[in-house]
């Protein structure tokens, strides 16, 4: 089935139907979605579908003759990149290129086998830490689906450093903040209960990441990528780089960080950028 992106926003249902029709893709990814709706594969499939939906809403504004370059961080088995590649390249005829980065050599070798089996020549997999990757092509979108703990922060930092137009992440665990909301923390009366500590850490971590992106010159919105019945980790951060010269401020992030005594990790990736300055000039070439 061939589609035109113009004036067409694909729904989750349409995307799911398109991916289900690609039996070779599902077979290569070893995704068995036909057994149980509460099974792991079915849940993963719905997360990928929800992520693809948001990407398609964004690329509607892109000319189809422009190459779209993705950096998939902590890519793992690269379900997301393979699904996006199939939809954008084969269904909508976009020219695309995908970088996948992970530190697990076994998973990357498997990704290369799947890539070759599907005949995707527009994919490269790199074994490295996210922050240490320097793609040859200019990256349009930095993406991550459930990159564990601080890998999401590395993804955000890398996207900012690369000047990516979009940084889109669905975070996973928030161990960094959750581990600090225990004995000795000013909020211990609130967070001594495990479930409350867990949920509060989710909210606070997402707020810190969002405020950091705003301070770095991005407009940010939060959406649900999938129904909570498929995953409790369903919050997506969509950050779009603002155009033009902007005076930026990390005041909002700094206040939040100080208020909750988090000593959050994101600034650690920017020693050379001196992002502790209240204001500095930022420009985008576009």
CSV table of C-alpha atoms in Angstrom, one decimal, residues 2-284:
chain,number,residue,atom,x,y,z
A,2,UNK,CA,1.5,3.4,-1.1
A,3,UNK,CA,0.5,6.6,0.6
A,4,UNK,CA,1.1,10.3,0.1
A,5,UNK,CA,2.1,12.2,3.3
A,6,UNK,CA,0.5,15.4,2.0
A,7,UNK,CA,-2.8,16.1,3.9
A,8,UNK,CA,-2.7,12.7,5.5
A,9,UNK,CA,-2.1,12.1,9.2
A,10,UNK,CA,-1.7,8.4,9.8
A,11,UNK,CA,-3.6,7.0,12.8
A,12,UNK,CA,-2.3,4.3,15.1
A,13,UNK,CA,-4.7,1.9,13.5
A,14,UNK,CA,-3.4,2.7,10.0
A,15,UNK,CA,0.2,2.4,11.1
A,16,UNK,CA,-0.5,-0.9,12.9
A,17,UNK,CA,-2.2,-2.3,9.8
A,18,UNK,CA,0.7,-1.3,7.6
A,19,UNK,CA,3.2,-2.9,9.9
A,20,UNK,CA,1.1,-6.1,10.4
A,21,UNK,CA,1.0,-6.4,6.6
A,22,UNK,CA,4.8,-6.5,6.5
A,23,UNK,CA,5.1,-10.1,7.6
A,24,UNK,CA,8.8,-10.4,6.7
A,25,UNK,CA,9.6,-7.4,8.9
A,26,UNK,CA,7.7,-8.9,11.9
A,27,UNK,CA,9.3,-12.2,11.3
A,28,UNK,CA,12.8,-10.8,11.2
A,29,UNK,CA,12.2,-8.8,14.3
A,30,UNK,CA,10.7,-11.9,16.0
A,31,UNK,CA,7.6,-10.0,17.0
A,32,UNK,CA,4.7,-12.3,17.6
A,33,UNK,CA,1.8,-10.0,18.1
A,34,UNK,CA,-1.0,-12.5,17.3
A,35,UNK,CA,-1.1,-14.5,20.6
A,36,UNK,CA,-2.1,-12.3,23.5
A,37,UNK,CA,-2.9,-8.6,23.8
A,38,UNK,CA,-1.2,-8.5,27.2
A,39,UNK,CA,1.9,-10.2,25.9
A,40,UNK,CA,5.3,-8.5,25.8
A,41,UNK,CA,5.5,-8.4,22.0
A,42,UNK,CA,2.1,-6.9,21.6
A,43,UNK,CA,2.9,-4.2,24.1
A,44,UNK,CA,6.3,-3.4,22.4
A,45,UNK,CA,4.4,-3.3,19.0
A,46,UNK,CA,2.0,-0.7,20.4
A,47,UNK,CA,4.8,1.4,21.7
A,48,UNK,CA,6.5,1.4,18.3
A,49,UNK,CA,3.2,2.2,16.6
A,50,UNK,CA,2.6,5.2,18.9
A,51,UNK,CA,6.1,6.5,18.3
A,52,UNK,CA,5.8,6.2,14.5
A,53,UNK,CA,2.5,8.1,14.7
A,54,UNK,CA,4.2,11.1,16.2
A,55,UNK,CA,7.1,11.0,13.7
A,56,UNK,CA,4.6,10.9,10.8
A,57,UNK,CA,2.9,14.0,12.2
A,58,UNK,CA,6.2,15.8,12.1
A,59,UNK,CA,7.5,14.7,8.7
A,60,UNK,CA,4.4,15.9,7.0
A,61,UNK,CA,6.0,19.3,6.9
A,62,UNK,CA,9.2,17.9,5.3
A,63,UNK,CA,9.7,17.9,1.5
A,64,UNK,CA,10.0,14.3,0.3
A,65,UNK,CA,13.1,15.0,-1.7
A,66,UNK,CA,15.0,15.9,1.5
A,67,UNK,CA,17.0,13.1,3.2
A,68,UNK,CA,15.8,12.6,6.8
A,69,UNK,CA,18.6,11.4,9.1
A,70,UNK,CA,17.7,9.7,12.4
A,71,UNK,CA,20.0,8.8,15.3
A,72,UNK,CA,18.3,6.0,17.3
A,73,UNK,CA,20.0,6.1,20.7
A,74,UNK,CA,20.4,3.0,22.9
A,75,UNK,CA,18.7,1.3,20.0
A,76,UNK,CA,18.8,-2.3,21.3
A,77,UNK,CA,17.0,-4.5,18.8
A,78,UNK,CA,16.1,-1.4,16.8
A,79,UNK,CA,12.4,-2.2,16.5
A,80,UNK,CA,11.7,1.5,16.2
A,81,UNK,CA,14.2,2.2,13.4
A,82,UNK,CA,13.2,-0.8,11.4
A,83,UNK,CA,9.5,0.1,11.6
A,84,UNK,CA,10.1,3.8,10.8
A,85,UNK,CA,12.4,2.8,7.9
A,86,UNK,CA,9.8,0.5,6.4
A,87,UNK,CA,7.0,3.1,6.7
A,88,UNK,CA,8.9,6.2,5.6
A,89,UNK,CA,11.0,4.6,2.8
A,90,UNK,CA,8.6,2.0,1.4
A,91,UNK,CA,5.2,3.5,2.2
A,92,UNK,CA,5.9,7.2,1.8
A,93,UNK,CA,9.0,7.2,-0.4
A,94,UNK,CA,11.0,9.4,1.8
A,95,UNK,CA,14.8,9.3,1.4
A,96,UNK,CA,16.0,8.3,4.9
A,97,UNK,CA,19.1,7.3,6.8
A,98,UNK,CA,19.2,5.7,10.2
A,99,UNK,CA,22.1,5.5,12.7
A,100,UNK,CA,21.6,3.1,15.6
A,101,UNK,CA,23.9,3.3,18.6
A,102,UNK,CA,24.3,0.9,21.5
A,103,UNK,CA,27.0,-0.6,23.6
A,104,UNK,CA,25.8,-4.2,23.3
A,105,UNK,CA,27.8,-5.9,20.4
A,106,UNK,CA,25.4,-8.9,20.4
A,107,UNK,CA,22.4,-6.8,19.7
A,108,UNK,CA,24.2,-4.7,17.1
A,109,UNK,CA,25.3,-7.8,15.3
A,110,UNK,CA,21.7,-9.0,15.2
A,111,UNK,CA,20.5,-5.6,13.9
A,112,UNK,CA,23.0,-5.9,11.1
A,113,UNK,CA,21.7,-9.3,10.2
A,114,UNK,CA,18.1,-8.0,10.1
A,115,UNK,CA,19.2,-5.0,8.1
A,116,UNK,CA,20.9,-7.2,5.5
A,117,UNK,CA,18.0,-9.6,5.5
A,118,UNK,CA,15.5,-6.9,4.8
A,119,UNK,CA,17.7,-5.2,2.2
A,120,UNK,CA,17.9,-1.9,4.0
A,121,UNK,CA,21.1,-0.2,2.8
A,122,UNK,CA,20.3,3.1,4.6
A,123,UNK,CA,21.2,1.9,8.1
A,124,UNK,CA,24.4,1.9,10.1
A,125,UNK,CA,24.9,0.5,13.5
A,126,UNK,CA,27.6,1.8,15.8
A,127,UNK,CA,29.0,0.4,19.0
A,128,UNK,CA,29.6,3.3,21.3
A,129,UNK,CA,28.3,5.4,24.2
A,130,UNK,CA,25.6,7.8,22.9
A,131,UNK,CA,27.5,10.9,24.0
A,132,UNK,CA,30.6,9.7,22.0
A,133,UNK,CA,28.9,9.2,18.7
A,134,UNK,CA,29.6,11.7,15.8
A,135,UNK,CA,27.6,10.7,12.8
A,136,UNK,CA,28.9,11.7,9.4
A,137,UNK,CA,25.6,13.0,8.2
A,138,UNK,CA,23.8,16.0,9.8
A,139,UNK,CA,21.1,14.5,12.0
A,140,UNK,CA,17.5,15.8,11.8
A,141,UNK,CA,16.0,13.7,14.6
A,142,UNK,CA,17.5,12.1,17.7
A,143,UNK,CA,15.2,9.5,19.0
A,144,UNK,CA,15.1,7.0,21.9
A,145,UNK,CA,12.4,4.5,23.0
A,146,UNK,CA,12.9,3.4,26.6
A,147,UNK,CA,16.6,4.1,26.9
A,148,UNK,CA,17.4,3.1,30.4
A,149,UNK,CA,18.0,5.6,33.2
A,150,UNK,CA,20.7,8.2,32.2
A,151,UNK,CA,20.9,6.9,28.6
A,152,UNK,CA,17.8,9.1,28.0
A,153,UNK,CA,19.8,12.1,29.4
A,154,UNK,CA,22.7,11.2,27.1
A,155,UNK,CA,20.3,11.2,24.2
A,156,UNK,CA,19.0,14.6,25.0
A,157,UNK,CA,22.5,16.0,25.5
A,158,UNK,CA,23.7,14.4,22.2
A,159,UNK,CA,20.7,15.9,20.4
A,160,UNK,CA,21.5,19.4,21.7
A,161,UNK,CA,25.2,19.1,20.9
A,162,UNK,CA,24.4,17.9,17.3
A,163,UNK,CA,21.9,20.7,16.9
A,164,UNK,CA,19.2,18.2,15.9
A,165,UNK,CA,15.9,19.9,14.8
A,166,UNK,CA,14.0,17.3,16.9
A,167,UNK,CA,14.8,15.4,20.0
A,168,UNK,CA,12.1,12.8,20.7
A,169,UNK,CA,12.3,10.4,23.7
A,170,UNK,CA,10.1,8.1,25.6
A,171,UNK,CA,12.1,7.6,28.9
A,172,UNK,CA,12.3,4.4,30.9
A,173,UNK,CA,13.4,4.1,34.5
A,174,UNK,CA,14.2,7.1,36.7
A,175,UNK,CA,16.7,5.5,39.0
A,176,UNK,CA,18.8,8.6,39.3
A,177,UNK,CA,16.1,10.7,41.0
A,178,UNK,CA,14.3,7.9,42.8
A,179,UNK,CA,17.5,6.8,44.6
A,180,UNK,CA,17.9,10.4,46.0
A,181,UNK,CA,14.3,10.7,47.3
A,182,UNK,CA,15.1,8.6,50.4
A,183,UNK,CA,16.5,9.1,53.9
A,184,UNK,CA,17.9,12.5,54.4
A,185,UNK,CA,16.0,14.2,51.5
A,186,UNK,CA,13.7,17.1,52.4
A,187,UNK,CA,10.8,15.3,50.8
A,188,UNK,CA,11.1,12.1,52.8
A,189,UNK,CA,7.7,12.6,54.4
A,190,UNK,CA,6.2,12.4,50.9
A,191,UNK,CA,8.5,9.9,49.3
A,192,UNK,CA,9.0,7.3,52.1
A,193,UNK,CA,6.1,5.3,50.5
A,194,UNK,CA,7.5,3.3,47.5
A,195,UNK,CA,4.7,3.9,45.1
A,196,UNK,CA,4.7,7.7,45.7
A,197,UNK,CA,8.4,7.9,45.4
A,198,UNK,CA,8.3,6.0,42.1
A,199,UNK,CA,5.6,8.3,40.6
A,200,UNK,CA,7.1,11.5,41.9
A,201,UNK,CA,10.5,10.6,40.5
A,202,UNK,CA,8.8,10.1,37.1
A,203,UNK,CA,7.2,13.5,37.2
A,204,UNK,CA,10.2,15.3,38.5
A,205,UNK,CA,12.6,13.7,36.0
A,206,UNK,CA,10.4,14.5,33.1
A,207,UNK,CA,10.1,18.1,34.3
A,208,UNK,CA,13.8,18.5,34.7
A,209,UNK,CA,14.5,17.1,31.2
A,210,UNK,CA,11.8,19.3,29.7
A,211,UNK,CA,13.1,22.5,31.4
A,212,UNK,CA,16.6,21.7,30.3
A,213,UNK,CA,15.5,21.4,26.7
A,214,UNK,CA,13.6,24.7,26.9
A,215,UNK,CA,16.7,26.3,28.3
A,216,UNK,CA,18.7,24.9,25.4
A,217,UNK,CA,16.5,26.6,22.8
A,218,UNK,CA,13.8,24.0,22.2
A,219,UNK,CA,10.0,24.2,22.4
A,220,UNK,CA,8.7,21.2,24.3
A,221,UNK,CA,5.4,19.3,24.4
A,222,UNK,CA,4.5,16.1,26.2
A,223,UNK,CA,2.2,13.4,24.8
A,224,UNK,CA,1.2,9.8,25.6
A,225,UNK,CA,2.8,7.5,23.1
A,226,UNK,CA,0.6,4.5,24.0
A,227,UNK,CA,-2.2,3.5,26.3
A,228,UNK,CA,-1.2,3.0,30.0
A,229,UNK,CA,-2.6,-0.5,29.7
A,230,UNK,CA,0.4,-1.4,27.4
A,231,UNK,CA,3.1,0.4,29.4
A,232,UNK,CA,3.2,2.8,32.4
A,233,UNK,CA,6.3,4.4,30.7
A,234,UNK,CA,4.2,6.0,28.0
A,235,UNK,CA,5.1,9.7,28.3
A,236,UNK,CA,6.9,11.1,25.2
A,237,UNK,CA,9.0,14.3,25.2
A,238,UNK,CA,8.9,16.0,21.8
A,239,UNK,CA,11.4,18.9,21.6
A,240,UNK,CA,11.7,21.1,18.5
A,241,UNK,CA,14.6,23.4,18.0
A,242,UNK,CA,13.5,27.1,17.8
A,243,UNK,CA,14.6,29.2,14.8
A,244,UNK,CA,16.6,32.4,14.9
A,245,UNK,CA,18.8,34.0,17.5
A,246,UNK,CA,17.6,33.5,21.0
A,247,UNK,CA,18.7,34.6,24.4
A,248,UNK,CA,18.5,31.5,26.5
A,249,UNK,CA,18.3,30.9,30.2
A,250,UNK,CA,18.8,27.8,32.4
A,251,UNK,CA,17.1,29.6,35.3
A,252,UNK,CA,14.0,27.5,35.2
A,253,UNK,CA,16.0,24.3,35.2
A,254,UNK,CA,18.4,25.5,37.9
A,255,UNK,CA,15.5,26.5,40.2
A,256,UNK,CA,13.8,23.1,39.8
A,257,UNK,CA,17.1,21.3,40.3
A,258,UNK,CA,17.9,23.3,43.4
A,259,UNK,CA,14.3,23.2,44.8
A,260,UNK,CA,14.4,19.4,44.9
A,261,UNK,CA,18.1,18.8,45.6
A,262,UNK,CA,18.4,16.6,42.6
A,263,UNK,CA,21.9,17.4,41.3
A,264,UNK,CA,20.6,16.1,38.0
A,265,UNK,CA,23.0,14.6,35.5
A,266,UNK,CA,22.2,16.6,32.3
A,267,UNK,CA,24.5,19.5,33.0
A,268,UNK,CA,27.4,17.1,33.4
A,269,UNK,CA,27.5,16.6,29.6
A,270,UNK,CA,28.1,20.3,29.0
A,271,UNK,CA,31.2,21.5,30.8
A,272,UNK,CA,32.7,22.9,27.6
A,273,UNK,CA,29.5,24.7,26.7
A,274,UNK,CA,29.3,26.7,30.0
A,275,UNK,CA,25.6,26.1,30.2
A,276,UNK,CA,25.5,27.4,33.7
A,277,UNK,CA,25.4,30.9,32.3
A,278,UNK,CA,22.1,32.7,32.9
A,279,UNK,CA,22.0,34.0,29.3
A,280,UNK,CA,24.0,33.2,26.2
A,281,UNK,CA,23.4,33.6,22.5
A,282,UNK,CA,22.2,30.7,20.4
A,283,UNK,CA,21.6,30.6,16.7
A,284,UNK,CA,20.2,28.1,14.3
